[in-house]
Amino acid sequence: MWFAARMTALTIQDVSRRSGLSEPTLRYYEQVGLIGPIERDPSSRHRRYREEDLDTLQALACLRAMGVGIEDMRTYQANRVRGHEAAGEQRDLLLRHAERVEAEIETLRTHLDYLRAKAALWDARDSGDADAETEANLQVQEMIPQLEEVLR
């Protein structure tokens, strides 16, 4: 039995490479109960992950990349186990984070617009175009209140 399982078992290095999560993060996720417990090789005691573990860790890696915290990851995992009965809760959890990401995108758009306006100002100065410099400077000044708002 162990031999057959060993054939498909993944090492922590394999899972780290495939999930994008570091080995310490994998150990931590097991420690805090986000995954596992992970089976161990009887002789070496090294962790041996299953494909199902990797699937779960890849989902957690995506959530982590989107800024989802441990407690919400824990809720996400619990809702996955509960299945259909937790569908509404799962939707609400994900939509809450989607709203947060959308706000971050708006902030980044404001930063991007400001940088482009400043670059246009310096481009006008570089080319000696006084009219374009005046126009670009007006654009920058008009953006200041919006920039101040997102920096709060």
JSON list of N, CA, C and O in Angstrom, two decimals, residues 86-119:
[
{"chain": "A", "resi": 86, "resn": "ALA", "atom": "N", "xyz": [-22.71, 25.98, 1.92]},
{"chain": "A", "resi": 86, "resn": "ALA", "atom": "CA", "xyz": [-21.93, 27.18, 2.24]},
{"chain": "A", "resi": 86, "resn": "ALA", "atom": "C", "xyz": [-21.75, 28.08, 1.01]},
{"chain": "A", "resi": 86, "resn": "ALA", "atom": "O", "xyz": [-20.98, 29.03, 1.06]},
{"chain": "A", "resi": 87, "resn": "ALA", "atom": "N", "xyz": [-22.46, 27.78, -0.06]},
{"chain": "A", "resi": 87, "resn": "ALA", "atom": "CA", "xyz": [-22.26, 28.53, -1.31]},
{"chain": "A", "resi": 87, "resn": "ALA", "atom": "C", "xyz": [-22.45, 30.03, -1.13]},
{"chain": "A", "resi": 87, "resn": "ALA", "atom": "O", "xyz": [-21.65, 30.83, -1.63]},
{"chain": "A", "resi": 88, "resn": "GLY", "atom": "N", "xyz": [-23.49, 30.44, -0.43]},
{"chain": "A", "resi": 88, "resn": "GLY", "atom": "CA", "xyz": [-23.74, 31.87, -0.22]},
{"chain": "A", "resi": 88, "resn": "GLY", "atom": "C", "xyz": [-22.64, 32.53, 0.57]},
{"chain": "A", "resi": 88, "resn": "GLY", "atom": "O", "xyz": [-22.21, 33.64, 0.25]},
{"chain": "A", "resi": 89, "resn": "GLU", "atom": "N", "xyz": [-22.18, 31.86, 1.62]},
{"chain": "A", "resi": 89, "resn": "GLU", "atom": "CA", "xyz": [-21.08, 32.40, 2.43]},
{"chain": "A", "resi": 89, "resn": "GLU", "atom": "C", "xyz": [-19.81, 32.51, 1.60]},
{"chain": "A", "resi": 89, "resn": "GLU", "atom": "O", "xyz": [-19.06, 33.49, 1.72]},
{"chain": "A", "resi": 90, "resn": "GLN", "atom": "N", "xyz": [-19.56, 31.49, 0.78]},
{"chain": "A", "resi": 90, "resn": "GLN", "atom": "CA", "xyz": [-18.35, 31.50, -0.06]},
{"chain": "A", "resi": 90, "resn": "GLN", "atom": "C", "xyz": [-18.41, 32.65, -1.05]},
{"chain": "A", "resi": 90, "resn": "GLN", "atom": "O", "xyz": [-17.44, 33.37, -1.24]},
{"chain": "A", "resi": 91, "resn": "ARG", "atom": "N", "xyz": [-19.58, 32.81, -1.68]},
{"chain": "A", "resi": 91, "resn": "ARG", "atom": "CA", "xyz": [-19.76, 33.92, -2.63]},
{"chain": "A", "resi": 91, "resn": "ARG", "atom": "C", "xyz": [-19.50, 35.25, -1.94]},
{"chain": "A", "resi": 91, "resn": "ARG", "atom": "O", "xyz": [-18.77, 36.09, -2.47]},
{"chain": "A", "resi": 92, "resn": "ASP", "atom": "N", "xyz": [-20.09, 35.46, -0.75]},
{"chain": "A", "resi": 92, "resn": "ASP", "atom": "CA", "xyz": [-19.93, 36.73, -0.05]},
{"chain": "A", "resi": 92, "resn": "ASP", "atom": "C", "xyz": [-18.48, 36.98, 0.33]},
{"chain": "A", "resi": 92, "resn": "ASP", "atom": "O", "xyz": [-17.98, 38.11, 0.22]},
{"chain": "A", "resi": 93, "resn": "LEU", "atom": "N", "xyz": [-17.79, 35.94, 0.77]},
{"chain": "A", "resi": 93, "resn": "LEU", "atom": "CA", "xyz": [-16.37, 36.07, 1.12]},
{"chain": "A", "resi": 93, "resn": "LEU", "atom": "C", "xyz": [-15.56, 36.53, -0.10]},
{"chain": "A", "resi": 93, "resn": "LEU", "atom": "O", "xyz": [-14.77, 37.47, -0.02]},
{"chain": "A", "resi": 94, "resn": "LEU", "atom": "N", "xyz": [-15.79, 35.86, -1.22]},
{"chain": "A", "resi": 94, "resn": "LEU", "atom": "CA", "xyz": [-15.04, 36.19, -2.43]},
{"chain": "A", "resi": 94, "resn": "LEU", "atom": "C", "xyz": [-15.40, 37.57, -2.98]},
{"chain": "A", "resi": 94, "resn": "LEU", "atom": "O", "xyz": [-14.53, 38.32, -3.41]},
{"chain": "A", "resi": 95, "resn": "LEU", "atom": "N", "xyz": [-16.68, 37.92, -2.92]},
{"chain": "A", "resi": 95, "resn": "LEU", "atom": "CA", "xyz": [-17.09, 39.25, -3.40]},
{"chain": "A", "resi": 95, "resn": "LEU", "atom": "C", "xyz": [-16.54, 40.36, -2.52]},
{"chain": "A", "resi": 95, "resn": "LEU", "atom": "O", "xyz": [-16.18, 41.44, -3.03]},
{"chain": "A", "resi": 96, "resn": "ARG", "atom": "N", "xyz": [-16.43, 40.12, -1.22]},
{"chain": "A", "resi": 96, "resn": "ARG", "atom": "CA", "xyz": [-15.83, 41.12, -0.32]},
{"chain": "A", "resi": 96, "resn": "ARG", "atom": "C", "xyz": [-14.39, 41.39, -0.73]},
{"chain": "A", "resi": 96, "resn": "ARG", "atom": "O", "xyz": [-13.95, 42.55, -0.80]},
{"chain": "A", "resi": 97, "resn": "HIS", "atom": "N", "xyz": [-13.67, 40.34, -1.07]},
{"chain": "A", "resi": 97, "resn": "HIS", "atom": "CA", "xyz": [-12.28, 40.53, -1.50]},
{"chain": "A", "resi": 97, "resn": "HIS", "atom": "C", "xyz": [-12.21, 41.13, -2.90]},
{"chain": "A", "resi": 97, "resn": "HIS", "atom": "O", "xyz": [-11.31, 41.92, -3.20]},
{"chain": "A", "resi": 98, "resn": "ALA", "atom": "N", "xyz": [-13.17, 40.80, -3.74]},
{"chain": "A", "resi": 98, "resn": "ALA", "atom": "CA", "xyz": [-13.22, 41.41, -5.08]},
{"chain": "A", "resi": 98, "resn": "ALA", "atom": "C", "xyz": [-13.42, 42.92, -4.96]},
{"chain": "A", "resi": 98, "resn": "ALA", "atom": "O", "xyz": [-12.77, 43.69, -5.70]},
{"chain": "A", "resi": 99, "resn": "GLU", "atom": "N", "xyz": [-14.26, 43.35, -4.05]},
{"chain": "A", "resi": 99, "resn": "GLU", "atom": "CA", "xyz": [-14.46, 44.79, -3.83]},
{"chain": "A", "resi": 99, "resn": "GLU", "atom": "C", "xyz": [-13.18, 45.46, -3.34]},
{"chain": "A", "resi": 99, "resn": "GLU", "atom": "O", "xyz": [-12.85, 46.57, -3.75]},
{"chain": "A", "resi": 100, "resn": "ARG", "atom": "N", "xyz": [-12.47, 44.78, -2.45]},
{"chain": "A", "resi": 100, "resn": "ARG", "atom": "CA", "xyz": [-11.20, 45.34, -1.96]},
{"chain": "A", "resi": 100, "resn": "ARG", "atom": "C", "xyz": [-10.19, 45.47, -3.09]},
{"chain": "A", "resi": 100, "resn": "ARG", "atom": "O", "xyz": [-9.53, 46.50, -3.24]},
{"chain": "A", "resi": 101, "resn": "VAL", "atom": "N", "xyz": [-10.10, 44.44, -3.93]},
{"chain": "A", "resi": 101, "resn": "VAL", "atom": "CA", "xyz": [-9.17, 44.47, -5.06]},
{"chain": "A", "resi": 101, "resn": "VAL", "atom": "C", "xyz": [-9.57, 45.58, -6.04]},
{"chain": "A", "resi": 101, "resn": "VAL", "atom": "O", "xyz": [-8.71, 46.29, -6.56]},
{"chain": "A", "resi": 102, "resn": "GLU", "atom": "N", "xyz": [-10.87, 45.73, -6.27]},
{"chain": "A", "resi": 102, "resn": "GLU", "atom": "CA", "xyz": [-11.34, 46.79, -7.16]},
{"chain": "A", "resi": 102, "resn": "GLU", "atom": "C", "xyz": [-10.94, 48.17, -6.64]},
{"chain": "A", "resi": 102, "resn": "GLU", "atom": "O", "xyz": [-10.50, 49.03, -7.41]},
{"chain": "A", "resi": 103, "resn": "ALA", "atom": "N", "xyz": [-11.04, 48.39, -5.34]},
{"chain": "A", "resi": 103, "resn": "ALA", "atom": "CA", "xyz": [-10.61, 49.66, -4.75]},
{"chain": "A", "resi": 103, "resn": "ALA", "atom": "C", "xyz": [-9.11, 49.86, -4.92]},
{"chain": "A", "resi": 103, "resn": "ALA", "atom": "O", "xyz": [-8.65, 50.97, -5.21]},
{"chain": "A", "resi": 104, "resn": "GLU", "atom": "N", "xyz": [-8.34, 48.78, -4.78]},
{"chain": "A", "resi": 104, "resn": "GLU", "atom": "CA", "xyz": [-6.89, 48.87, -4.99]},
{"chain": "A", "resi": 104, "resn": "GLU", "atom": "C", "xyz": [-6.57, 49.22, -6.44]},
{"chain": "A", "resi": 104, "resn": "GLU", "atom": "O", "xyz": [-5.65, 50.00, -6.71]},
{"chain": "A", "resi": 105, "resn": "ILE", "atom": "N", "xyz": [-7.33, 48.66, -7.36]},
{"chain": "A", "resi": 105, "resn": "ILE", "atom": "CA", "xyz": [-7.14, 48.95, -8.79]},
{"chain": "A", "resi": 105, "resn": "ILE", "atom": "C", "xyz": [-7.41, 50.43, -9.06]},
{"chain": "A", "resi": 105, "resn": "ILE", "atom": "O", "xyz": [-6.66, 51.09, -9.78]},
{"chain": "A", "resi": 106, "resn": "GLU", "atom": "N", "xyz": [-8.48, 50.96, -8.48]},
{"chain": "A", "resi": 106, "resn": "GLU", "atom": "CA", "xyz": [-8.80, 52.39, -8.66]},
{"chain": "A", "resi": 106, "resn": "GLU", "atom": "C", "xyz": [-7.67, 53.27, -8.12]},
{"chain": "A", "resi": 106, "resn": "GLU", "atom": "O", "xyz": [-7.31, 54.26, -8.74]},
{"chain": "A", "resi": 107, "resn": "THR", "atom": "N", "xyz": [-7.13, 52.89, -6.97]},
{"chain": "A", "resi": 107, "resn": "THR", "atom": "CA", "xyz": [-6.00, 53.63, -6.41]},
{"chain": "A", "resi": 107, "resn": "THR", "atom": "C", "xyz": [-4.81, 53.58, -7.36]},
{"chain": "A", "resi": 107, "resn": "THR", "atom": "O", "xyz": [-4.17, 54.60, -7.63]},
{"chain": "A", "resi": 108, "resn": "LEU", "atom": "N", "xyz": [-4.54, 52.40, -7.89]},
{"chain": "A", "resi": 108, "resn": "LEU", "atom": "CA", "xyz": [-3.41, 52.27, -8.82]},
{"chain": "A", "resi": 108, "resn": "LEU", "atom": "C", "xyz": [-3.65, 53.06, -10.11]},
{"chain": "A", "resi": 108, "resn": "LEU", "atom": "O", "xyz": [-2.72, 53.63, -10.67]},
{"chain": "A", "resi": 109, "resn": "ARG", "atom": "N", "xyz": [-4.91, 53.11, -10.56]},
{"chain": "A", "resi": 109, "resn": "ARG", "atom": "CA", "xyz": [-5.22, 53.92, -11.76]},
{"chain": "A", "resi": 109, "resn": "ARG", "atom": "C", "xyz": [-4.93, 55.39, -11.50]},
{"chain": "A", "resi": 109, "resn": "ARG", "atom": "O", "xyz": [-4.41, 56.09, -12.37]},
{"chain": "A", "resi": 110, "resn": "THR", "atom": "N", "xyz": [-5.29, 55.85, -10.33]},
{"chain": "A", "resi": 110, "resn": "THR", "atom": "CA", "xyz": [-5.00, 57.24, -9.97]},
{"chain": "A", "resi": 110, "resn": "THR", "atom": "C", "xyz": [-3.50, 57.49, -9.96]},
{"chain": "A", "resi": 110, "resn": "THR", "atom": "O", "xyz": [-3.02, 58.49, -10.51]},
{"chain": "A", "resi": 111, "resn": "HIS", "atom": "N", "xyz": [-2.76, 56.57, -9.37]},
{"chain": "A", "resi": 111, "resn": "HIS", "atom": "CA", "xyz": [-1.29, 56.71, -9.37]},
{"chain": "A", "resi": 111, "resn": "HIS", "atom": "C", "xyz": [-0.74, 56.70, -10.79]},
{"chain": "A", "resi": 111, "resn": "HIS", "atom": "O", "xyz": [0.15, 57.50, -11.12]},
{"chain": "A", "resi": 112, "resn": "LEU", "atom": "N", "xyz": [-1.26, 55.82, -11.62]},
{"chain": "A", "resi": 112, "resn": "LEU", "atom": "CA", "xyz": [-0.81, 55.72, -13.02]},
{"chain": "A", "resi": 112, "resn": "LEU", "atom": "C", "xyz": [-1.10, 57.01, -13.77]},
{"chain": "A", "resi": 112, "resn": "LEU", "atom": "O", "xyz": [-0.24, 57.53, -14.49]},
{"chain": "A", "resi": 113, "resn": "ASP", "atom": "N", "xyz": [-2.31, 57.54, -13.62]},
{"chain": "A", "resi": 113, "resn": "ASP", "atom": "CA", "xyz": [-2.67, 58.79, -14.29]},
{"chain": "A", "resi": 113, "resn": "ASP", "atom": "C", "xyz": [-1.76, 59.93, -13.85]},
{"chain": "A", "resi": 113, "resn": "ASP", "atom": "O", "xyz": [-1.33, 60.75, -14.67]},
{"chain": "A", "resi": 114, "resn": "TYR", "atom": "N", "xyz": [-1.47, 59.98, -12.56]},
{"chain": "A", "resi": 114, "resn": "TYR", "atom": "CA", "xyz": [-0.57, 61.01, -12.04]},
{"chain": "A", "resi": 114, "resn": "TYR", "atom": "C", "xyz": [0.83, 60.88, -12.64]},
{"chain": "A", "resi": 114, "resn": "TYR", "atom": "O", "xyz": [1.42, 61.88, -13.09]},
{"chain": "A", "resi": 115, "resn": "LEU", "atom": "N", "xyz": [1.34, 59.67, -12.66]},
{"chain": "A", "resi": 115, "resn": "LEU", "atom": "CA", "xyz": [2.68, 59.47, -13.24]},
{"chain": "A", "resi": 115, "resn": "LEU", "atom": "C", "xyz": [2.73, 59.85, -14.71]},
{"chain": "A", "resi": 115, "resn": "LEU", "atom": "O", "xyz": [3.70, 60.47, -15.17]},
{"chain": "A", "resi": 116, "resn": "ARG", "atom": "N", "xyz": [1.69, 59.51, -15.45]},
{"chain": "A", "resi": 116, "resn": "ARG", "atom": "CA", "xyz": [1.65, 59.87, -16.87]},
{"chain": "A", "resi": 116, "resn": "ARG", "atom": "C", "xyz": [1.56, 61.38, -17.06]},
{"chain": "A", "resi": 116, "resn": "ARG", "atom": "O", "xyz": [2.19, 61.94, -17.96]},
{"chain": "A", "resi": 117, "resn": "ALA", "atom": "N", "xyz": [0.77, 62.04, -16.22]},
{"chain": "A", "resi": 117, "resn": "ALA", "atom": "CA", "xyz": [0.67, 63.50, -16.31]},
{"chain": "A", "resi": 117, "resn": "ALA", "atom": "C", "xyz": [2.02, 64.15, -15.99]},
{"chain": "A", "resi": 117, "resn": "ALA", "atom": "O", "xyz": [2.43, 65.10, -16.67]},
{"chain": "A", "resi": 118, "resn": "LYS", "atom": "N", "xyz": [2.70, 63.65, -14.96]},
{"chain": "A", "resi": 118, "resn": "LYS", "atom": "CA", "xyz": [4.02, 64.20, -14.63]},
{"chain": "A", "resi": 118, "resn": "LYS", "atom": "C", "xyz": [5.03, 63.93, -15.75]},
{"chain": "A", "resi": 118, "resn": "LYS", "atom": "O", "xyz": [5.85, 64.80, -16.07]},
{"chain": "A", "resi": 119, "resn": "ALA", "atom": "N", "xyz": [4.95, 62.73, -16.34]},
{"chain": "A", "resi": 119, "resn": "ALA", "atom": "CA", "xyz": [5.85, 62.43, -17.46]},
{"chain": "A", "resi": 119, "resn": "ALA", "atom": "C", "xyz": [5.58, 63.36, -18.64]},
{"chain": "A", "resi": 119, "resn": "ALA", "atom": "O", "xyz": [6.52, 63.82, -19.30]}
]
